Tab-separated table of N, CA and C in Angstrom:
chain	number	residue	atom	x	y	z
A	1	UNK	N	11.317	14.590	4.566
A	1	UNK	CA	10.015	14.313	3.969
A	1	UNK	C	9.446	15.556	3.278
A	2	UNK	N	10.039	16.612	3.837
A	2	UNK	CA	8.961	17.763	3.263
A	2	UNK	C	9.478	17.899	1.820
A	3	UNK	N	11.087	17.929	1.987
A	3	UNK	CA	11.743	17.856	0.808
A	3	UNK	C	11.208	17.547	-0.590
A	4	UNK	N	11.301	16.116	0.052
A	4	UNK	CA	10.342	14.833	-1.240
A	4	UNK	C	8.456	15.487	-1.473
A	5	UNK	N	7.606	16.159	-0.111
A	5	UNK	CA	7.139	16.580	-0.700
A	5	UNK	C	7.131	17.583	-1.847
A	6	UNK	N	7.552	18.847	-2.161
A	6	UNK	CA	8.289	19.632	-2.432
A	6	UNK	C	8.160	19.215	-4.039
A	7	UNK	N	9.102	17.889	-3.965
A	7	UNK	CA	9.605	17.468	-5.627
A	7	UNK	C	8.287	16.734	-6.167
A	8	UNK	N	7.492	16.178	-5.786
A	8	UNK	CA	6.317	15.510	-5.740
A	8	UNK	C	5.068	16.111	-6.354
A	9	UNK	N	5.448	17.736	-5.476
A	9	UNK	CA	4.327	18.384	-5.724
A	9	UNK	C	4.418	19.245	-7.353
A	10	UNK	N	5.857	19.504	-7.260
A	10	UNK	CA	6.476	20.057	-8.590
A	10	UNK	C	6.258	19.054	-9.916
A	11	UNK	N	6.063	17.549	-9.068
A	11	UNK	CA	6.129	16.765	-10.552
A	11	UNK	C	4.294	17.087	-10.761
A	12	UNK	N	3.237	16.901	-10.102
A	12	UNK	CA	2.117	16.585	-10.026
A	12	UNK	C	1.538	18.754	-10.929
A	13	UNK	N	2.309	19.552	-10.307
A	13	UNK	CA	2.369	20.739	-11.354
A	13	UNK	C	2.650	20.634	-12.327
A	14	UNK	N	3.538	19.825	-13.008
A	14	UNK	CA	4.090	19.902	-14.583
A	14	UNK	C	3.216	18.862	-15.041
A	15	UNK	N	2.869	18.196	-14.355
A	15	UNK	CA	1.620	17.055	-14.738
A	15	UNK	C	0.187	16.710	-14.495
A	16	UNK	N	-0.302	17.537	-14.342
A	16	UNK	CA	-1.515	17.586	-13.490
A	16	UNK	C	-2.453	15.819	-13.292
A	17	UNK	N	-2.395	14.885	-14.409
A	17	UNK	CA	-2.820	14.253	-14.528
A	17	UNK	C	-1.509	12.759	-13.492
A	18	UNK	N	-0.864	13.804	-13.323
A	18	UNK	CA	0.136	12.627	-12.391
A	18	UNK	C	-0.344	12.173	-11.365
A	19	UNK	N	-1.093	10.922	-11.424
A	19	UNK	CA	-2.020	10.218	-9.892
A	19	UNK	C	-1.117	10.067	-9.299
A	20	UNK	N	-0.029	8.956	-9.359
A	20	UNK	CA	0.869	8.300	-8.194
A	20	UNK	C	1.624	9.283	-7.444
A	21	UNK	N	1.868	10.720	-8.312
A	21	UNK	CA	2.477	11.362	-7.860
A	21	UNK	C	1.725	12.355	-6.195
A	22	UNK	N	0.346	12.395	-6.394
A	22	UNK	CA	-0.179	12.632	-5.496
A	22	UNK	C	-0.750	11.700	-4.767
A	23	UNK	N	-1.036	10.588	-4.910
A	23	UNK	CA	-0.828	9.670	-3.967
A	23	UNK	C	0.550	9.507	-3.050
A	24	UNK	N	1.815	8.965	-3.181
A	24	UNK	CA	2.997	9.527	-2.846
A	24	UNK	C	3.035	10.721	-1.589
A	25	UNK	N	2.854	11.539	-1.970
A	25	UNK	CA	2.487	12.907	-1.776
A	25	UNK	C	1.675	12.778	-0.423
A	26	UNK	N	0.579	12.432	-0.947
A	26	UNK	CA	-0.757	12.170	-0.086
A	26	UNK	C	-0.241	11.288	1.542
A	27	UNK	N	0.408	10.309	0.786
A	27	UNK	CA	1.053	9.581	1.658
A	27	UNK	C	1.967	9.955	3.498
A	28	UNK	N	3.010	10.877	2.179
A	28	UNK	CA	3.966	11.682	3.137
A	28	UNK	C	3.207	12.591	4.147
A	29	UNK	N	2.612	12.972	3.940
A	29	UNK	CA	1.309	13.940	4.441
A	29	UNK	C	0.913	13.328	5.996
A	30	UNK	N	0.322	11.912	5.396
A	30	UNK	CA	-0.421	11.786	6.800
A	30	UNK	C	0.796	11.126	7.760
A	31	UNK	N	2.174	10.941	6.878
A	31	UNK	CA	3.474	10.291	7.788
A	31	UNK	C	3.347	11.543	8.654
A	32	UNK	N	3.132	12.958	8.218
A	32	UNK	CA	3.711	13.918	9.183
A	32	UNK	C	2.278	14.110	9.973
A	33	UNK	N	1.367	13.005	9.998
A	33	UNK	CA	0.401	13.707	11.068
A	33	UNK	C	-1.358	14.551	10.245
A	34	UNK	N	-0.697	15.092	9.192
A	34	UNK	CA	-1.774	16.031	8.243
A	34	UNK	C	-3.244	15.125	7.801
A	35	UNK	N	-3.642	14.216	8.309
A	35	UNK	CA	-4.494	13.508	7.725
A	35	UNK	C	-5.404	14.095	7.042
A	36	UNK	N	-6.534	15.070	7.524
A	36	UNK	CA	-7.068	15.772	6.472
A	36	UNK	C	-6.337	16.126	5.073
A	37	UNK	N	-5.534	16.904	5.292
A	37	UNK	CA	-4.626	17.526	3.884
A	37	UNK	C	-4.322	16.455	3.286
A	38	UNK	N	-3.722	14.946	3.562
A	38	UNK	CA	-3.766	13.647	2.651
A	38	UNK	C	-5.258	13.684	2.330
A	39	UNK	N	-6.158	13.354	2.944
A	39	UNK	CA	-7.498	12.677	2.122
A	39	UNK	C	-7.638	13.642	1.196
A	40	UNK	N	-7.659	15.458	0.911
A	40	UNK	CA	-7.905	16.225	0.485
A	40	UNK	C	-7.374	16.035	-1.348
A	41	UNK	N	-5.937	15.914	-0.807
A	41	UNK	CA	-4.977	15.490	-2.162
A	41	UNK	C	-5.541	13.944	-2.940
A	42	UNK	N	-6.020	12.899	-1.737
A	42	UNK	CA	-6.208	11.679	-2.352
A	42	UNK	C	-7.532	11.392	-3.103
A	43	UNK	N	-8.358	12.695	-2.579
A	43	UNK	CA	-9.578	12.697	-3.723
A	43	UNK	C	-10.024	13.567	-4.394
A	44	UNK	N	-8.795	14.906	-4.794
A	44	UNK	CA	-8.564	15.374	-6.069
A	44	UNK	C	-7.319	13.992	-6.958
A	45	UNK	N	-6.966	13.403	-6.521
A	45	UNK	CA	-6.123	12.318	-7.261
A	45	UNK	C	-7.109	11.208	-8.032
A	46	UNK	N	-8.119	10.662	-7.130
A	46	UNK	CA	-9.069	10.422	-7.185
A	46	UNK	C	-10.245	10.759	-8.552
A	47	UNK	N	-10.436	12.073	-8.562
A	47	UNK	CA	-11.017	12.832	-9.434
A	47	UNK	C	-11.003	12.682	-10.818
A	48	UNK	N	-8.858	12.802	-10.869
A	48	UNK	CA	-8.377	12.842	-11.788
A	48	UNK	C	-8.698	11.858	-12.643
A	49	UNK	N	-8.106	10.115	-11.564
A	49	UNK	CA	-8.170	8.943	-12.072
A	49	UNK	C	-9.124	8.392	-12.459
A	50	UNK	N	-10.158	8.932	-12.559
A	50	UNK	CA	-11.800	8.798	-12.607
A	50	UNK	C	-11.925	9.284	-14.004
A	51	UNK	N	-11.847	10.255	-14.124
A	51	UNK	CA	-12.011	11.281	-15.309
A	51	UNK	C	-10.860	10.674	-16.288
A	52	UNK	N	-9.789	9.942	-15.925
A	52	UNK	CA	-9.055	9.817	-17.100
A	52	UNK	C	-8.947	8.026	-17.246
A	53	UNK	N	-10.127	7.566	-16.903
A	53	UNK	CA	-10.452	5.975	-16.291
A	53	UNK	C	-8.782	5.355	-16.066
A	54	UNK	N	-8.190	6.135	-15.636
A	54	UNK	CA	-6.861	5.760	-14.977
A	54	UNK	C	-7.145	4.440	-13.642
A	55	UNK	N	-7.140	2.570	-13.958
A	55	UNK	CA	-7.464	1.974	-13.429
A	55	UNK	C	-6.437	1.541	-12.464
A	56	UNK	N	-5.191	2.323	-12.882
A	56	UNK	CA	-3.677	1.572	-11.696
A	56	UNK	C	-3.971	2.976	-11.204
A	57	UNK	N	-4.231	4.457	-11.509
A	57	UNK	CA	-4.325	5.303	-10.352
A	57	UNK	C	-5.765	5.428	-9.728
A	58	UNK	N	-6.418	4.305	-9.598
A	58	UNK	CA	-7.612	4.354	-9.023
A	58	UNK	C	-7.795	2.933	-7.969
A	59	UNK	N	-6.668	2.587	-8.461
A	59	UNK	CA	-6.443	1.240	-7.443
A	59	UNK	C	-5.369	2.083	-6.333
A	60	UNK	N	-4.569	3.024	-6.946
A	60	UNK	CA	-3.653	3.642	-6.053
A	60	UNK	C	-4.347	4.392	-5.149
A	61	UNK	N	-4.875	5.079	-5.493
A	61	UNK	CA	-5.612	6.305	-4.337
A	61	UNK	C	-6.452	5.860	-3.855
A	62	UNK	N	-7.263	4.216	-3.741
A	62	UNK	CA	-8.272	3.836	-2.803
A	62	UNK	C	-7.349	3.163	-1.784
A	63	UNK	N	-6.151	2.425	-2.253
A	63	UNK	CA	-5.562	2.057	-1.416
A	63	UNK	C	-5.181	2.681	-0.688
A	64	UNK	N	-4.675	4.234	-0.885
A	64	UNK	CA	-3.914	5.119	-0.358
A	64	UNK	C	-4.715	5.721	1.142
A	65	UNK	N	-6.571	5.609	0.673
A	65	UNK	CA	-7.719	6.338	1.250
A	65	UNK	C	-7.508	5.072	2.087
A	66	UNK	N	-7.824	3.332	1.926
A	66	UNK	CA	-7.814	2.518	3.327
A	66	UNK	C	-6.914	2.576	3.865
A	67	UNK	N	-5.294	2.902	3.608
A	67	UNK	CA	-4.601	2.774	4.439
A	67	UNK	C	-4.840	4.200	5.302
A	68	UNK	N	-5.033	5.428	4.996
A	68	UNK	CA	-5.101	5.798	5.763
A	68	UNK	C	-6.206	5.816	7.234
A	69	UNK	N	-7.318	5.307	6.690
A	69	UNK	CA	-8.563	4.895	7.463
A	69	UNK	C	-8.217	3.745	8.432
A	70	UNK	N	-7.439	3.238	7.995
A	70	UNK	CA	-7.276	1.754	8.507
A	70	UNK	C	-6.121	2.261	9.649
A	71	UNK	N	-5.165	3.107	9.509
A	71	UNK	CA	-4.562	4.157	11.087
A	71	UNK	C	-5.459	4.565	11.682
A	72	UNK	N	-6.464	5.014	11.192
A	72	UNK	CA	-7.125	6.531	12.286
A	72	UNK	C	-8.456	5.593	12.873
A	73	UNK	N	-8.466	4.038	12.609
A	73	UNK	CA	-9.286	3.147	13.160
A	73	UNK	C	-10.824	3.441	12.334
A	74	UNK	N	-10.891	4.296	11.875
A	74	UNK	CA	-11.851	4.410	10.465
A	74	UNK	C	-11.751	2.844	9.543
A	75	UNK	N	-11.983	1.714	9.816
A	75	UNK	CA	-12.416	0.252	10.012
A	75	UNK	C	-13.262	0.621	8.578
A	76	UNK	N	-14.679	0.536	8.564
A	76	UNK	CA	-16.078	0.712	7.714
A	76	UNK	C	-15.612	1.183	6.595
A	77	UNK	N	-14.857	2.512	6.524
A	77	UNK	CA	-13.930	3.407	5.859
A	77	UNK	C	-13.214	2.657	4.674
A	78	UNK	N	-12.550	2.518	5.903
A	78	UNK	CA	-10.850	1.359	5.076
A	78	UNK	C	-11.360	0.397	4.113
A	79	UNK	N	-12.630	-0.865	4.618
A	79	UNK	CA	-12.994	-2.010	4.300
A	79	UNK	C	-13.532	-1.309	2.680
A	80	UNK	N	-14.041	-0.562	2.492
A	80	UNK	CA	-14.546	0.190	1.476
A	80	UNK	C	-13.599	0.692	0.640
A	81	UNK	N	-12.852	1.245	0.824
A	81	UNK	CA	-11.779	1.833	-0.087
A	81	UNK	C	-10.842	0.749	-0.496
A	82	UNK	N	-10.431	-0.214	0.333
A	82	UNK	CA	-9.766	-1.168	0.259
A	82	UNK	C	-10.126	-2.822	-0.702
A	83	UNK	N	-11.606	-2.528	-0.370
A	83	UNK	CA	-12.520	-3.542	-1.685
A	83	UNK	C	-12.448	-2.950	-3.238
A	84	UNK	N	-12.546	-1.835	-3.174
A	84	UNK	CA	-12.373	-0.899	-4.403
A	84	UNK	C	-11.363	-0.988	-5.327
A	85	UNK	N	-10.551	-0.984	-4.378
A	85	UNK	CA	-8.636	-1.240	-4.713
A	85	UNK	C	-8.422	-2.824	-5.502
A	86	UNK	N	-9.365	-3.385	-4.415
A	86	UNK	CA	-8.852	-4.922	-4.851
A	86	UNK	C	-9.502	-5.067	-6.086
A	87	UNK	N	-10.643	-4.898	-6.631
A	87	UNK	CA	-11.292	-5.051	-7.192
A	87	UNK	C	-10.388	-4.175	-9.074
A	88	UNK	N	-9.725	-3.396	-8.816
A	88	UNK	CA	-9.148	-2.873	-9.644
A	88	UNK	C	-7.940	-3.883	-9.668
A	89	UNK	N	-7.142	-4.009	-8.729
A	89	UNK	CA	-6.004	-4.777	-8.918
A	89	UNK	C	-6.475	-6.126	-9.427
A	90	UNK	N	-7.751	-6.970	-9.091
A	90	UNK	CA	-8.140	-8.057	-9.666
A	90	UNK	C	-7.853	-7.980	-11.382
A	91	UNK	N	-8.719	-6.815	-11.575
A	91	UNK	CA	-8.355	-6.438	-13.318
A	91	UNK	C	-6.956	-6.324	-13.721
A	92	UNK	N	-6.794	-5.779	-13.072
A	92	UNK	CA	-5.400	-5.651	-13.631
A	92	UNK	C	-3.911	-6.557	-13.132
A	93	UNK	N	-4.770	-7.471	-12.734
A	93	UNK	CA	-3.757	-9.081	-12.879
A	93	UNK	C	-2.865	-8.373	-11.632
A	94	UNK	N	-2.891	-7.747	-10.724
A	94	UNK	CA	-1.545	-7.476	-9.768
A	94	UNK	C	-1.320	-7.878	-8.378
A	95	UNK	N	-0.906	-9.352	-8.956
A	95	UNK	CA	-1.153	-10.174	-7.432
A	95	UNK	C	-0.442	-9.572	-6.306
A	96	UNK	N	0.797	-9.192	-6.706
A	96	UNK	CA	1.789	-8.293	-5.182
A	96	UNK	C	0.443	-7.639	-4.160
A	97	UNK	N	0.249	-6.518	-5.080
A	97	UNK	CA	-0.978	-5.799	-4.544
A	97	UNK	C	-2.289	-6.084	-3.941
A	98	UNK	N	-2.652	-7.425	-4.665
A	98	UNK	CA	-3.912	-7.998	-4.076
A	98	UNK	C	-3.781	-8.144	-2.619
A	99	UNK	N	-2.299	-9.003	-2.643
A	99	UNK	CA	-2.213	-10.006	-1.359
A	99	UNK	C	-1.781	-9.022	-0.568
A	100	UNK	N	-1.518	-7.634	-0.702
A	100	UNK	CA	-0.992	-6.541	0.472
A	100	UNK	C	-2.441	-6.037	0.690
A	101	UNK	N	-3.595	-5.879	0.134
A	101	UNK	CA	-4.689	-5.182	-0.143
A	101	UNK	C	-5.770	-6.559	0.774
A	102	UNK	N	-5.679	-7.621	0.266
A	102	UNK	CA	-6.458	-8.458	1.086
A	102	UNK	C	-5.323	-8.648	2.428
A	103	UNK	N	-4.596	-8.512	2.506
A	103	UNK	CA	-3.869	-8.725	4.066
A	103	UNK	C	-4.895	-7.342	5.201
A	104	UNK	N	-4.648	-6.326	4.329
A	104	UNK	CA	-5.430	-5.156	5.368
A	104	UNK	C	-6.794	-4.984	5.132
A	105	UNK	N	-7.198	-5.959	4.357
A	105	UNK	CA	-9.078	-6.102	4.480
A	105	UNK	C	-9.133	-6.761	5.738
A	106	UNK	N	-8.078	-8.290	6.435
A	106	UNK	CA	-8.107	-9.017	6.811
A	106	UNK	C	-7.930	-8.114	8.433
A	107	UNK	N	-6.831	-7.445	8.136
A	107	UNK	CA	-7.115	-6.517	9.367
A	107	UNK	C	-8.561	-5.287	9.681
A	108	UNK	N	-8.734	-5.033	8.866
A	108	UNK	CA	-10.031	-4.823	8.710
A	108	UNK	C	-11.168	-5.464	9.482
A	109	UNK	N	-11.608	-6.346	8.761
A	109	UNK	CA	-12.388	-6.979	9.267
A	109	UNK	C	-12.122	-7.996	11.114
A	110	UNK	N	-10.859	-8.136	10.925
A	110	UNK	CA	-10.437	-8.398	12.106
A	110	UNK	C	-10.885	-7.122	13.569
A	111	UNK	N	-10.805	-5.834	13.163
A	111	UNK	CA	-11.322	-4.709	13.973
A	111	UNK	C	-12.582	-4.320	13.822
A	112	UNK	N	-13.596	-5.111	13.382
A	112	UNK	CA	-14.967	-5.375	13.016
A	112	UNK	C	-15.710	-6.465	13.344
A	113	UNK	N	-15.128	-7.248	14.213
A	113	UNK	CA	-15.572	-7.902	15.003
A	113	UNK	C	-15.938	-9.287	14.023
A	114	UNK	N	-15.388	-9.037	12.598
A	114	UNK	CA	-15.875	-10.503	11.868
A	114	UNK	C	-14.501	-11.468	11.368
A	115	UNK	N	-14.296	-12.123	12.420
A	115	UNK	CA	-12.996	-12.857	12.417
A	115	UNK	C	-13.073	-13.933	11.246
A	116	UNK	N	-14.084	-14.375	10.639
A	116	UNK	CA	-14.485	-15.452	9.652
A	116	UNK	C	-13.561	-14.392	8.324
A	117	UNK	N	-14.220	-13.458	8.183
A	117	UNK	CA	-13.588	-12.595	6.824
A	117	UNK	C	-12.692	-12.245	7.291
A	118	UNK	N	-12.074	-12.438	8.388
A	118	UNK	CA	-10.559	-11.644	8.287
A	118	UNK	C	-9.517	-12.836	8.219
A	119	UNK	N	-10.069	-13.686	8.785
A	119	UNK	CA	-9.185	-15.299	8.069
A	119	UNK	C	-9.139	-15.374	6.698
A	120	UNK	N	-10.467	-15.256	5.926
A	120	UNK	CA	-9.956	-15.536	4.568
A	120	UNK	C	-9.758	-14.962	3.837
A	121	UNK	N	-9.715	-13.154	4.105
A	121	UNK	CA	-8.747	-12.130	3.384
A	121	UNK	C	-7.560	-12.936	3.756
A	122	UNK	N	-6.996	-13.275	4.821
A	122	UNK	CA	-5.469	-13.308	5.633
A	122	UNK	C	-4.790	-14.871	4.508
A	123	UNK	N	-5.417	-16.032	4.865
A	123	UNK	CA	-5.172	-16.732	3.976
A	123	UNK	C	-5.127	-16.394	2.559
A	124	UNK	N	-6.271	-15.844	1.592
A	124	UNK	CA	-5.823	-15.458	0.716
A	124	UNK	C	-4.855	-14.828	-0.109
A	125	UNK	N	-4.482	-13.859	1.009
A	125	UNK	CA	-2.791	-13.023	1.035
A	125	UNK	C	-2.217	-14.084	1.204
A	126	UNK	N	-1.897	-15.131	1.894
A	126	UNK	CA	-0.921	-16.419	2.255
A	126	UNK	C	-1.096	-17.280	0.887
A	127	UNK	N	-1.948	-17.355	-0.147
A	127	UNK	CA	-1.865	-17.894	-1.160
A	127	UNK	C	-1.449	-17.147	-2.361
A	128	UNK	N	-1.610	-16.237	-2.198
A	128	UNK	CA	-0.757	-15.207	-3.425
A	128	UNK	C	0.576	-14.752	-2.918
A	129	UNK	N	0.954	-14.362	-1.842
A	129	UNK	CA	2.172	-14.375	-1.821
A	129	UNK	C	3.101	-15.044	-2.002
A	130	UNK	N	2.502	-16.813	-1.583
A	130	UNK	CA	3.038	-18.062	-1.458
A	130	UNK	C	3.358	-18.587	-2.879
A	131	UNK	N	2.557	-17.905	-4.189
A	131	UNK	CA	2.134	-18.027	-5.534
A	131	UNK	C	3.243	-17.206	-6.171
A	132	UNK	N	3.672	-16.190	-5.587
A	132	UNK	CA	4.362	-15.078	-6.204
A	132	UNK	C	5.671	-15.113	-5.614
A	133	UNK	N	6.083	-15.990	-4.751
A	133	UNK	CA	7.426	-16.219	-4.470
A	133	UNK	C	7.598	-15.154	-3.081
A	134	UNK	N	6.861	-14.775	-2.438
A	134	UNK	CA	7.353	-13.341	-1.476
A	134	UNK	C	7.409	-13.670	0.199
A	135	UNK	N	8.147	-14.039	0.266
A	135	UNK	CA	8.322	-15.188	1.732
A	135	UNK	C	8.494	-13.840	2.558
A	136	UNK	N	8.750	-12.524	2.738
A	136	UNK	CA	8.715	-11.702	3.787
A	136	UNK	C	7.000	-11.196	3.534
A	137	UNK	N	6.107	-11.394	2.954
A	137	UNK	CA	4.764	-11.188	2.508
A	137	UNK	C	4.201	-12.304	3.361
A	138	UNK	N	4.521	-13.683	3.534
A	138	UNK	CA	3.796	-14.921	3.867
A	138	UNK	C	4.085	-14.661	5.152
A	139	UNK	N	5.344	-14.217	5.894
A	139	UNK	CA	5.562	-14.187	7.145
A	139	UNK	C	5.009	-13.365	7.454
A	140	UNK	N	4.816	-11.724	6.977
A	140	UNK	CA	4.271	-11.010	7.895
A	140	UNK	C	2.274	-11.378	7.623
A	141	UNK	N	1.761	-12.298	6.726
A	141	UNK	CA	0.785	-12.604	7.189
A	141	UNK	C	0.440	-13.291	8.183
A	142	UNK	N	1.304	-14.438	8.253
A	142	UNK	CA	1.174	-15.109	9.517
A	142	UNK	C	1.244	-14.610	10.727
A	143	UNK	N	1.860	-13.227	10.782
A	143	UNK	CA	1.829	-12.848	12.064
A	143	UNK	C	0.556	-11.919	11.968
A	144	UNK	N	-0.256	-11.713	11.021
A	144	UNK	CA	-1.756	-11.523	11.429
A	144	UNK	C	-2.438	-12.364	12.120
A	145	UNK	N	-2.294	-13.689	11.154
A	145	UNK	CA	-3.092	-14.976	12.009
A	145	UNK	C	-3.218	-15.106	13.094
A	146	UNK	N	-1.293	-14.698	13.552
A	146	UNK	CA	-1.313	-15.079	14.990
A	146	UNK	C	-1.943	-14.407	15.762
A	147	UNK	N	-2.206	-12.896	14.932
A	147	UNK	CA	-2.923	-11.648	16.594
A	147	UNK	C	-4.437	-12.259	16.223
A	148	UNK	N	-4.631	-12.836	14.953
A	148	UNK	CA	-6.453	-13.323	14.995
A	148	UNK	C	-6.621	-14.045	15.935
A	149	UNK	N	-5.602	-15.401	15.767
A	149	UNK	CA	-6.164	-16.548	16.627
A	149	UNK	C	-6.373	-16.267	18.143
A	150	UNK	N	-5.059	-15.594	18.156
A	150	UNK	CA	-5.205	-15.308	19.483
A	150	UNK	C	-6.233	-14.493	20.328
A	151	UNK	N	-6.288	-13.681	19.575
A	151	UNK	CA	-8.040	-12.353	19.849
A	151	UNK	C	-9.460	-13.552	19.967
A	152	UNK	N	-9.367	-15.053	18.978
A	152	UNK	CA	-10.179	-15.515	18.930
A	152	UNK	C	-9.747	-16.738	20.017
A	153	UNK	N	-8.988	-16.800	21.095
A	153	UNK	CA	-8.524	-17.544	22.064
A	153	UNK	C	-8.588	-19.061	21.498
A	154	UNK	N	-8.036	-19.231	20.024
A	154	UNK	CA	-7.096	-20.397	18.980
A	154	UNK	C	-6.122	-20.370	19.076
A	155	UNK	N	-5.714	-20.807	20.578
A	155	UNK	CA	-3.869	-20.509	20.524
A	155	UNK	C	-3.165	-21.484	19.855
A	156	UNK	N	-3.981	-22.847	19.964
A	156	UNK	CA	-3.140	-23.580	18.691
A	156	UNK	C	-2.865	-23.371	17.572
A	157	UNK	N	-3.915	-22.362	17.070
A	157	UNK	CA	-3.435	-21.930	15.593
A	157	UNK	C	-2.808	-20.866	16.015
A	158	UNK	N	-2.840	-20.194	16.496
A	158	UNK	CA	-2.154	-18.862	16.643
A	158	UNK	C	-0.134	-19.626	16.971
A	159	UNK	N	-0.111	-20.404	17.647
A	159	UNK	CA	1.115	-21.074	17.876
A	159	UNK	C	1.922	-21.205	16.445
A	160	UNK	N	1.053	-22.545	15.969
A	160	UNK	CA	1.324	-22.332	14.486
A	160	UNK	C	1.658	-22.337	13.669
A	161	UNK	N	0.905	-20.509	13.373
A	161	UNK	CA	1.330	-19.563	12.714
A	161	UNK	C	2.029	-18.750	13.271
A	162	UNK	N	2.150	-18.513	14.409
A	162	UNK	CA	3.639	-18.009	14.978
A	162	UNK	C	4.982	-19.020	13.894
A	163	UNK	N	4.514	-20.172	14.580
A	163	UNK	CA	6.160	-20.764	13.530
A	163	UNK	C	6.389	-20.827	12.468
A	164	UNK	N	5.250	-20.691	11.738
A	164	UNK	CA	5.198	-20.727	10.347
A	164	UNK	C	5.739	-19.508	9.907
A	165	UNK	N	5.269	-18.534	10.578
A	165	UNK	CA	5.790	-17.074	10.295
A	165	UNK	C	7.197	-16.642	10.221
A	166	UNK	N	7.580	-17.780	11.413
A	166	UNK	CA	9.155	-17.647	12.047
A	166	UNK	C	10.021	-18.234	10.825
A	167	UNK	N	9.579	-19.155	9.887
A	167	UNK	CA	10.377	-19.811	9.160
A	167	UNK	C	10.290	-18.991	7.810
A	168	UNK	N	9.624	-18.193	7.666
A	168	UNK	CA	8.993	-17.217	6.224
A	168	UNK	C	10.165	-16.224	6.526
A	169	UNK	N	9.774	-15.325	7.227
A	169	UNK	CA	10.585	-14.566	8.135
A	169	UNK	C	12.501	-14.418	7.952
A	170	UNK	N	12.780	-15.877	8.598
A	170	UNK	CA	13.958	-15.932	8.998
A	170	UNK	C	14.301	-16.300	7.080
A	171	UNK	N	14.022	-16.470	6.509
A	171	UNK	CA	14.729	-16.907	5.020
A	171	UNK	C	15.345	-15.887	4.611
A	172	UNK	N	15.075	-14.562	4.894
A	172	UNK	CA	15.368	-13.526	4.696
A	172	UNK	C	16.722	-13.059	5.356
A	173	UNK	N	17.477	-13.499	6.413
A	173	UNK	CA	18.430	-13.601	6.929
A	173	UNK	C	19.746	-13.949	6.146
């Protein structure tokens, strides 16, 4: 990893205006633990994408900011950076992204005690993935459902979407 940081950081030097490249970057960072030093990089990336109305590296580095919030249980955080994101990817037509972006609103809000919005982030991901052909996307939503229902003691739905998940899932085999 440090490696890839290394080449990352060399591309984002010859390029200063290279967002993804410090997102990336940013990324590897908090894999090794560094969480500060990621957010640090993700909102000079941030900065950049702002200043150069860069709207795919401004969907990148909010996503980059909830996912990391959304580890460190920073919930409020995540839900915020992660609306931001969507809201860019809406513009820019990128359903893959939506439905990965509303899947972790859905967890989100699921660790916020509002199980109503975390169903219909979760479904919504289950309709764009389902839209976009991505059957390992539909399964691993369903296995959100299942930790919702179940947190919300709906074991029939949580059942399910256990099987539903199981059949998304296994296509991939």
């Amino acid at each position: 990893l440090e490696e890839g940081k290394n080449h990352l950081k060399n591309a984002f030097d010859a390029d200063p205006d290279f967002v993804e490249a410090r997102y990336i970057y940013a990324m590897i960072d908090q894999k090794l633990g560094n969480n500060d030093s990621a957010l640090e990089i993700l909102k000079e990336a941030s900065d950049i994408a702002e200043k150069n109305n860069n709207d795919t590296g401004i969907a990148c580095v909010q996503n980059g900011f909830g996912l990391i919030y959304l580890m460190t249980g920073r919930f409020k955080d995540a839900i915020n950076s992660f609306e931001e994101a969507l809201k860019m990817r809406i513009k820019l037509n990128d359903l893959h992204d939506q439905a990965k972006i509303s899947n972790n609103l859905g967890l989100c809000y699921s660790n916020t005690g509002q199980p109503e919005k975390a169903e219909r982030r979760h479904i919504r991901a289950l309709e764009i993935n389902k839209e976009v052909g991505d059957d390992n996307g539909v399964g691993l939503t369903y296995l959100n459902l299942v930790i919702l229902y179940n947190a919300e003691l709906k074991y029939d739905k949580g059942i399910e979407a256990g099987y539903d998940s199981l059949d998304y899932l296994s296509k991939g085999e």
